Short mmCIF file of C-alpha atoms in Angstrom, two decimals:
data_model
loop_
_atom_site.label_atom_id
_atom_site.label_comp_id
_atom_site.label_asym_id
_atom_site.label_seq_id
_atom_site.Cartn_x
_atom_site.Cartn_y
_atom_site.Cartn_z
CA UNK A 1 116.81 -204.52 -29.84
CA UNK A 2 116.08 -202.98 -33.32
CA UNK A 3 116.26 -206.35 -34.42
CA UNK A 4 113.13 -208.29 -32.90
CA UNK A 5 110.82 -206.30 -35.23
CA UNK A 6 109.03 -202.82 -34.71
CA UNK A 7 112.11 -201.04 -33.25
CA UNK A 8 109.87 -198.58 -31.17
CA UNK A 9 106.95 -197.11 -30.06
CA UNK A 10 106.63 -194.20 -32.50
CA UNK A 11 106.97 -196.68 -35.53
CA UNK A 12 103.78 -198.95 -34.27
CA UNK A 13 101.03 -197.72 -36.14
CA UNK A 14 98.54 -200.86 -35.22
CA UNK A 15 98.32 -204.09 -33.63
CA UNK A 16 96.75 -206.84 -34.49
CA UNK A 17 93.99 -209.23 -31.96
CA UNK A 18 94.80 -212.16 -32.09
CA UNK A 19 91.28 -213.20 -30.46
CA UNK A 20 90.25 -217.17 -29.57
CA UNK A 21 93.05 -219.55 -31.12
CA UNK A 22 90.61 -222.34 -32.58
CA UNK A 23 89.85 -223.67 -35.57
CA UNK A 24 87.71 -221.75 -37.86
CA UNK A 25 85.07 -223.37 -38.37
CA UNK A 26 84.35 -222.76 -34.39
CA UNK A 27 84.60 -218.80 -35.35
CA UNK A 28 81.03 -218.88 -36.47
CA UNK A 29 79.76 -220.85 -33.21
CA UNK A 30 82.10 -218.31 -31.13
CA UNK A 31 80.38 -215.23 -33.35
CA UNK A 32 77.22 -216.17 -32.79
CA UNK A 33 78.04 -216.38 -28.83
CA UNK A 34 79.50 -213.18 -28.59
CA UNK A 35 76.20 -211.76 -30.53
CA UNK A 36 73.44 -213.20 -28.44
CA UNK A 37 75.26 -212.18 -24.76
CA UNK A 38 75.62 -208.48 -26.30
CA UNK A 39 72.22 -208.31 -27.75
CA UNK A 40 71.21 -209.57 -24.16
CA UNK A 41 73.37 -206.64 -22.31
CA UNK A 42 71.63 -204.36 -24.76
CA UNK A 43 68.22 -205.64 -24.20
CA UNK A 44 68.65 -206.22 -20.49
CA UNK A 45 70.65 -202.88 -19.29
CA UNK A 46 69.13 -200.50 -21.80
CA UNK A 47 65.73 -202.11 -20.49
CA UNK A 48 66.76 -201.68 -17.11
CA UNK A 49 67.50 -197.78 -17.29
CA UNK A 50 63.94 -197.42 -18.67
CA UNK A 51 62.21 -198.69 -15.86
CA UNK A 52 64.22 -196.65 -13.17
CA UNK A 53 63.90 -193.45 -15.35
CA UNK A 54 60.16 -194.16 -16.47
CA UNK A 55 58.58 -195.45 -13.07
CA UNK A 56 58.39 -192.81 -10.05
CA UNK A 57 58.42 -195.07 -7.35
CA UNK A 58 61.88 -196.14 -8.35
CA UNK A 59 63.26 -192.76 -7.32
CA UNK A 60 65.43 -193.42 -5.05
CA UNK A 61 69.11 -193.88 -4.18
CA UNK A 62 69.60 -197.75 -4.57
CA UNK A 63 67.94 -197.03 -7.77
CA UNK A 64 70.08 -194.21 -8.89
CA UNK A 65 73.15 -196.22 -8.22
CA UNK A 66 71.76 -198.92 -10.46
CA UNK A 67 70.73 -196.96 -13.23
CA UNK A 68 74.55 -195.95 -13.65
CA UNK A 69 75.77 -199.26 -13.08
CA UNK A 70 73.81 -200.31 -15.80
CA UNK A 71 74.88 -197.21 -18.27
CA UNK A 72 78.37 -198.54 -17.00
CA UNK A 73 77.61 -201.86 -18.00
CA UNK A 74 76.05 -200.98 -21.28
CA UNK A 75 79.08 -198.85 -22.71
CA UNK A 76 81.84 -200.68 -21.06
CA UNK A 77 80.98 -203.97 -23.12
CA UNK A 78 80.18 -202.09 -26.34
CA UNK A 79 83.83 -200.82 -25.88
CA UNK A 80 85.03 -204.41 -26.13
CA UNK A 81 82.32 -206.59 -28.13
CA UNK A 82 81.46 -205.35 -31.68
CA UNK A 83 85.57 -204.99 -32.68
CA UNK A 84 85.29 -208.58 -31.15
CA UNK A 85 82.74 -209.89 -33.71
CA UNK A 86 84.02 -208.17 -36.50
CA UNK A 87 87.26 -209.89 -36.18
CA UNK A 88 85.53 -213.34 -36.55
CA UNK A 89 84.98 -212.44 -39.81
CA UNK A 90 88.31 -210.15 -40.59
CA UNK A 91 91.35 -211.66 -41.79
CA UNK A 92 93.97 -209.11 -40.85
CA UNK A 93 92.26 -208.45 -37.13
CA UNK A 94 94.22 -205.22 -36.89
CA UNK A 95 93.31 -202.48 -34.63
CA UNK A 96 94.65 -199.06 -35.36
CA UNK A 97 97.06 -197.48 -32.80
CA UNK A 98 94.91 -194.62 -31.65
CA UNK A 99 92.17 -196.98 -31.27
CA UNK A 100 93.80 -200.08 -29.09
CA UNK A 101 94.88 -196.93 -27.26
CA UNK A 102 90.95 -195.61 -27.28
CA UNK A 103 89.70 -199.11 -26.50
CA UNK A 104 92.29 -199.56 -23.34
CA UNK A 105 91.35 -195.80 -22.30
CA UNK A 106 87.75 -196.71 -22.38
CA UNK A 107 87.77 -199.67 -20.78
CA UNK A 108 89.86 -199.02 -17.76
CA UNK A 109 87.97 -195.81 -16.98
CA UNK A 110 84.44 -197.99 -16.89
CA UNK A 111 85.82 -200.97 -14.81
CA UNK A 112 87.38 -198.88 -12.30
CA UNK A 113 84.42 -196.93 -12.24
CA UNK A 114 81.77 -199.64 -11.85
CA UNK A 115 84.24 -201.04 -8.49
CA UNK A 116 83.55 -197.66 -6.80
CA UNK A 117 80.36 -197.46 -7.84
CA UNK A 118 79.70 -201.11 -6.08
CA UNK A 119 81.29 -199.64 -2.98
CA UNK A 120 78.95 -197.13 -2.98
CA UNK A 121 76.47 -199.13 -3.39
CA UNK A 122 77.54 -201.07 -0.30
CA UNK A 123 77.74 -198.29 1.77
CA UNK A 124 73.95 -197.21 0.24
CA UNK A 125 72.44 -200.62 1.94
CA UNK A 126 74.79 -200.34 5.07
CA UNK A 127 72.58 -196.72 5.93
CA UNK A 128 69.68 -198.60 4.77
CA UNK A 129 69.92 -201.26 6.98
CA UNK A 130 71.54 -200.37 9.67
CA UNK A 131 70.50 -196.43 9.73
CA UNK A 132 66.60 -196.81 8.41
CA UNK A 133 65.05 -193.65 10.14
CA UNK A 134 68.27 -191.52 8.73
CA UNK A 135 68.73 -193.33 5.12
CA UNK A 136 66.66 -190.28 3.38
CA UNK A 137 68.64 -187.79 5.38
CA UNK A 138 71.82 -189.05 5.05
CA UNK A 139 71.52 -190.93 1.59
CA UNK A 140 70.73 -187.37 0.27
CA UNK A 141 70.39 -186.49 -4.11
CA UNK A 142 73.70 -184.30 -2.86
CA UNK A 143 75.80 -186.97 -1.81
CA UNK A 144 74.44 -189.35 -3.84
CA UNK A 145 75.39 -187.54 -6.95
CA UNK A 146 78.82 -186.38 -5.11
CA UNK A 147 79.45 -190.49 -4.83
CA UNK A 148 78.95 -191.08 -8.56
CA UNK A 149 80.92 -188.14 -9.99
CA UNK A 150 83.49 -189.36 -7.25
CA UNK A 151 83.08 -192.14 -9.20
CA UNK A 152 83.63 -191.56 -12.91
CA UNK A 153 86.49 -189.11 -11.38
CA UNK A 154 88.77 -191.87 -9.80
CA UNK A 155 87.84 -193.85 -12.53
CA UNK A 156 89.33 -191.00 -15.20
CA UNK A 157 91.97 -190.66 -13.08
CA UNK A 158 93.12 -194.15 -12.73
CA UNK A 159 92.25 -194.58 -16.82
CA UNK A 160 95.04 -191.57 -17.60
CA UNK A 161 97.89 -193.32 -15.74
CA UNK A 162 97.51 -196.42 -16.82
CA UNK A 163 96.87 -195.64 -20.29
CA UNK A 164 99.69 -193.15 -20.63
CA UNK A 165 102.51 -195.43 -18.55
CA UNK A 166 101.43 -198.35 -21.10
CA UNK A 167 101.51 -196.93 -24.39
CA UNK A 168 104.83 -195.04 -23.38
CA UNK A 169 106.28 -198.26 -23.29
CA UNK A 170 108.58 -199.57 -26.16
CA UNK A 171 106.95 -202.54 -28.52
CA UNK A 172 109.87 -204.13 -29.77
CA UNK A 173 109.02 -207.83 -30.45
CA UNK A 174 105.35 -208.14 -32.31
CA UNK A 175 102.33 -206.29 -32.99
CA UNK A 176 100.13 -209.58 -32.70
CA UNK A 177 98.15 -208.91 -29.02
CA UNK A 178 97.50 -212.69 -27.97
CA UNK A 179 93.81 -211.62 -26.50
CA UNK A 180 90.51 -210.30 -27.85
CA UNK A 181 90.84 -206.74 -26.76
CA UNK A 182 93.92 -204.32 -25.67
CA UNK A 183 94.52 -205.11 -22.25
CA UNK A 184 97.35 -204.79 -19.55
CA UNK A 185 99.14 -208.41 -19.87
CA UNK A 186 98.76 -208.92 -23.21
CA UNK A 187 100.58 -205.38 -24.36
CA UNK A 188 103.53 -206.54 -21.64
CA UNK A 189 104.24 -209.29 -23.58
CA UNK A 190 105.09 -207.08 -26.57
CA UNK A 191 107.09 -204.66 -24.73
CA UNK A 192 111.18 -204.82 -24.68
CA UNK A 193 111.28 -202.05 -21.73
CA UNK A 194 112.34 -202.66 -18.81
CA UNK A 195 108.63 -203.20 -17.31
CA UNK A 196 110.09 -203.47 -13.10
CA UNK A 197 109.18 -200.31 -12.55
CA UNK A 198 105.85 -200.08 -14.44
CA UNK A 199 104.71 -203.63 -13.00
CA UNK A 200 105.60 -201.83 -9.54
CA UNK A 201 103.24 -198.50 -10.59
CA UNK A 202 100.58 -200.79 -11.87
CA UNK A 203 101.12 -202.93 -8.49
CA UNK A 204 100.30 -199.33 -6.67
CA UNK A 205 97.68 -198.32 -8.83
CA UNK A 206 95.62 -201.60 -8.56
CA UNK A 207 96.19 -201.56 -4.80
CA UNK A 208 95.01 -198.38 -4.19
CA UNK A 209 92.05 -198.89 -6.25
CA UNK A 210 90.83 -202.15 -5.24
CA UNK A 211 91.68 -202.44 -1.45
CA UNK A 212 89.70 -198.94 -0.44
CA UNK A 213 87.02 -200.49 -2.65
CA UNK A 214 86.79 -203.77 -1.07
CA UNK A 215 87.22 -202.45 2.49
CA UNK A 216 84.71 -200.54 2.20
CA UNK A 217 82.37 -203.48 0.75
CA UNK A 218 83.60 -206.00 3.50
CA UNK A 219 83.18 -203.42 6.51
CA UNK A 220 79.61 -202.34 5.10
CA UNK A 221 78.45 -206.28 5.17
CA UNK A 222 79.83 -206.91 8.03
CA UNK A 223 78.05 -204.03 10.19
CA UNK A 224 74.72 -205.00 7.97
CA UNK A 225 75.35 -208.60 9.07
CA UNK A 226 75.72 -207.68 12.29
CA UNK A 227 72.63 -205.79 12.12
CA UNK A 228 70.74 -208.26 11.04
CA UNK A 229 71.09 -210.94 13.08
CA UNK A 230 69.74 -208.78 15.86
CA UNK A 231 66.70 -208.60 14.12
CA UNK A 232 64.27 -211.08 16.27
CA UNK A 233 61.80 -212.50 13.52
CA UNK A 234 62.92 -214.80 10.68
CA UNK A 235 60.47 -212.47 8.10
CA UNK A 236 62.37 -209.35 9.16
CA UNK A 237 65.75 -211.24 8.70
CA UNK A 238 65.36 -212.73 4.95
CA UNK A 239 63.64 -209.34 4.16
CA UNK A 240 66.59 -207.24 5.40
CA UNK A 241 68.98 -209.85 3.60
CA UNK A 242 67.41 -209.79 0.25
CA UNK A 243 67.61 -206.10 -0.37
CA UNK A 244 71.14 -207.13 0.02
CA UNK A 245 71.68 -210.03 -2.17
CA UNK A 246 71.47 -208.62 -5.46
CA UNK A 247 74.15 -206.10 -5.03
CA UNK A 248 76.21 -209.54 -2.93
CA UNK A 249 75.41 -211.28 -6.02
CA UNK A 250 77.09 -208.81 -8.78
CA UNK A 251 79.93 -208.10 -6.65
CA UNK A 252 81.43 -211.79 -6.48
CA UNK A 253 80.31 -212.27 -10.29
CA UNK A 254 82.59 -209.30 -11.01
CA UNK A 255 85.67 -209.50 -8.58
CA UNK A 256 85.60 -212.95 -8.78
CA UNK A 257 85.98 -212.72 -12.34
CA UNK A 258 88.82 -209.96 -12.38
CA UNK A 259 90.84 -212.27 -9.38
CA UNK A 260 90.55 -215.25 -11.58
CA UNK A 261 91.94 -213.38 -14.64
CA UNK A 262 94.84 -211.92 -12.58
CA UNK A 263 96.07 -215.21 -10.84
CA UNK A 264 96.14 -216.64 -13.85
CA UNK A 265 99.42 -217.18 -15.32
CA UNK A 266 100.76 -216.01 -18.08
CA UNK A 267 101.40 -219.31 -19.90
CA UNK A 268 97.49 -220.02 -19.95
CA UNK A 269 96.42 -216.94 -22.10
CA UNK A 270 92.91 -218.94 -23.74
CA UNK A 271 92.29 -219.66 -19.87
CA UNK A 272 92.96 -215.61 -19.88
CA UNK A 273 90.71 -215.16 -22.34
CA UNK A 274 87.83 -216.70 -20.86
CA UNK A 275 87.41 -215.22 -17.26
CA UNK A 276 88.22 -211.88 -19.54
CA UNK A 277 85.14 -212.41 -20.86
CA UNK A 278 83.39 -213.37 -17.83
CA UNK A 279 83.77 -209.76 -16.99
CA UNK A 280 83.12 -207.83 -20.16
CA UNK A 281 80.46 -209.72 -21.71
CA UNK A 282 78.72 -212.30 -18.89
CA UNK A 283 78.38 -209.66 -15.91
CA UNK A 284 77.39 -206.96 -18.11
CA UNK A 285 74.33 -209.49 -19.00
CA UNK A 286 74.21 -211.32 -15.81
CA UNK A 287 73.77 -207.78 -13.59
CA UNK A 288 70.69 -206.65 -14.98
CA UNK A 289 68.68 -209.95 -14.59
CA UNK A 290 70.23 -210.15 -11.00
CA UNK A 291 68.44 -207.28 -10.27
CA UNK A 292 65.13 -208.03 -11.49
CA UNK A 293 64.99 -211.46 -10.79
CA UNK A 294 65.86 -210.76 -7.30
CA UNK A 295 64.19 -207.47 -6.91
CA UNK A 296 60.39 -207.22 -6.32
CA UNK A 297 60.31 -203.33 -7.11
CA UNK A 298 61.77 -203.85 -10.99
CA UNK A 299 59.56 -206.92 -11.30
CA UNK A 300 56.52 -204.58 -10.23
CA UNK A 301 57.59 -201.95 -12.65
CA UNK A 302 58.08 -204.16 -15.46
CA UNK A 303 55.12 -205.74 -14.85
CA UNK A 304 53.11 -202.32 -15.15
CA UNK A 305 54.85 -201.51 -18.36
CA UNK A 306 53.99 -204.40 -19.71
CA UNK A 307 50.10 -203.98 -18.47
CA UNK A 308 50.43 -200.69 -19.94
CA UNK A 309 51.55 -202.22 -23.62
CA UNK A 310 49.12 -204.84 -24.11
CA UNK A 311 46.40 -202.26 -23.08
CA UNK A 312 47.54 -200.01 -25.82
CA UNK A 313 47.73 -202.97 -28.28
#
């Protein structure tokens, strides 16, 4: 084994991304890309934090939830996007050990954390909906915060195992990652350990995060569902479905996105590449304008902020 390259873990001291495969002259075009969608996750989640920390009215559960969805957002694509665009212009593309290792920690504690955080949010419109007179009783600052440090907990948790089981692993054949950023697949490749039993822990880990997450999603849409069509007037139905939609909306963006990355196979990595950055760059952008597109209490906010600007000016 000594003789496929970096004969173990201890002697790896970086790696190197090797990002999109394309000619270079479409690095620039693929730079600029990257730099407008992060400047608009900035802009749009950074934005959307002020206006549920600056506007009273806005105090309130649902809007607790989304301010950390958007912190979430922010940090987990700032994890993955400036390294990205400074490799456009880097020849070697190395990453240091310590930080593929940072970047992977990182990540995987953010993504795991935003899917509990949506299925708290599901279960926040499933008391609003279908428990109205209780939602301020029930949906109390307590348990709201409990649900969020639950949270950031399972999503620490799930961020030490994986991390640790994947850079225990032996990288015997290359140090060239065929992706953008450290992720799971990609570091397989390079591994010459016998990877059965950490494909089987991984298997367990992903289960046991994403069923519990989506259960709880599925069973809190179909009660509201049910709710809803009991409602007798058409107004009451499309307003008790759209303070739904939004949260609907960045739910399919994101799983849909992580399912599509997953079931791809391995001897499509560029196809790889792109639903990855569906999910670390697009829904990080997308989330925010979900929200206040389709949500008439951001749009009022905004729209005082703004009144409040130009009178200033």
């Amino acid at each position: 084994m000594g003789d496929r390259g970096t004969s173990n873990l201890s002697e790896v001291t970086d790696f190197i991304l090797v990002g999109f495969q394309v000619c270079p002259e479409l690095h620039i075009l693929l730079f600029l890309l990257f730099l407008l969608v992060y400047a608009m996750v900035l802009l749009g989640n950074v934005g959307m934090m002020a206006i549920i920390m600056t506007d009273p009215h806005l105090n309130t559960p649902m809007y607790f939830f989304l301010g950390n969805l958007s912190f979430i957002d922010l940090f987990y694509s700032s994890v993955i996007a400036p390294k990205a665009m400074i490799n456009f212009w880097s020849e070697s593309k190395s990453i240091s050990f310590a930080g593929c290792v940072t970047q992977f920690f990182l990540f995987t504690l953010f993504i795991v954390t935003e899917g509990f955080l949506l299925a708290a949010m599901a279960y926040d419109r499933f008391i609003a909906i279908c428990n109205p007179l209780l939602y301020s009783v029930q949906m109390s600052t307590r348990l709201c915060t409990q649900l969020v440090a639950g949270s950031y907990f399972c999503g620490c948790i799930s961020s030490v195992l994986q991390t640790s089981m994947t850079f225990t692993l032996s990288f015997c054949s290359s140090r060239a990652i065929d992706h953008f950023y450290c992720d799971t697949r990609p570091l397989q490749r390079l591994s010459c350990s016998d990877l059965l039993i950490y494909k089987m822990i991984s298997f367990f880990l992903s289960s046991i995060i994403i069923l519990p997450t989506i259960i709880v999603i599925i069973v809190s849409y179909m009660y509201i569902v049910s709710t809803v069509l009991k409602i007798h007037s058409s107004e009451g139905r499309k307003k008790a479905f759209s303070t739904c939609s939004s949260h609907l909306g960045v739910v399919s963006v994101l799983y849909g996105a992580v399912f599509f990355m997953y079931l791809t196979p391995d001897r499509f990595p560029e196809l790889s590449k792109v639903a990855s950055l569906c999910y670390t760059l697009v829904t990080p952008m997308l989330n925010p304008l979900i929200y206040s597109l389709r949500n008439k209490d951001v749009k009022e906010a905004l729209k005082k902020i703004l009144e409040k600007k130009s009178t200033i000016l």
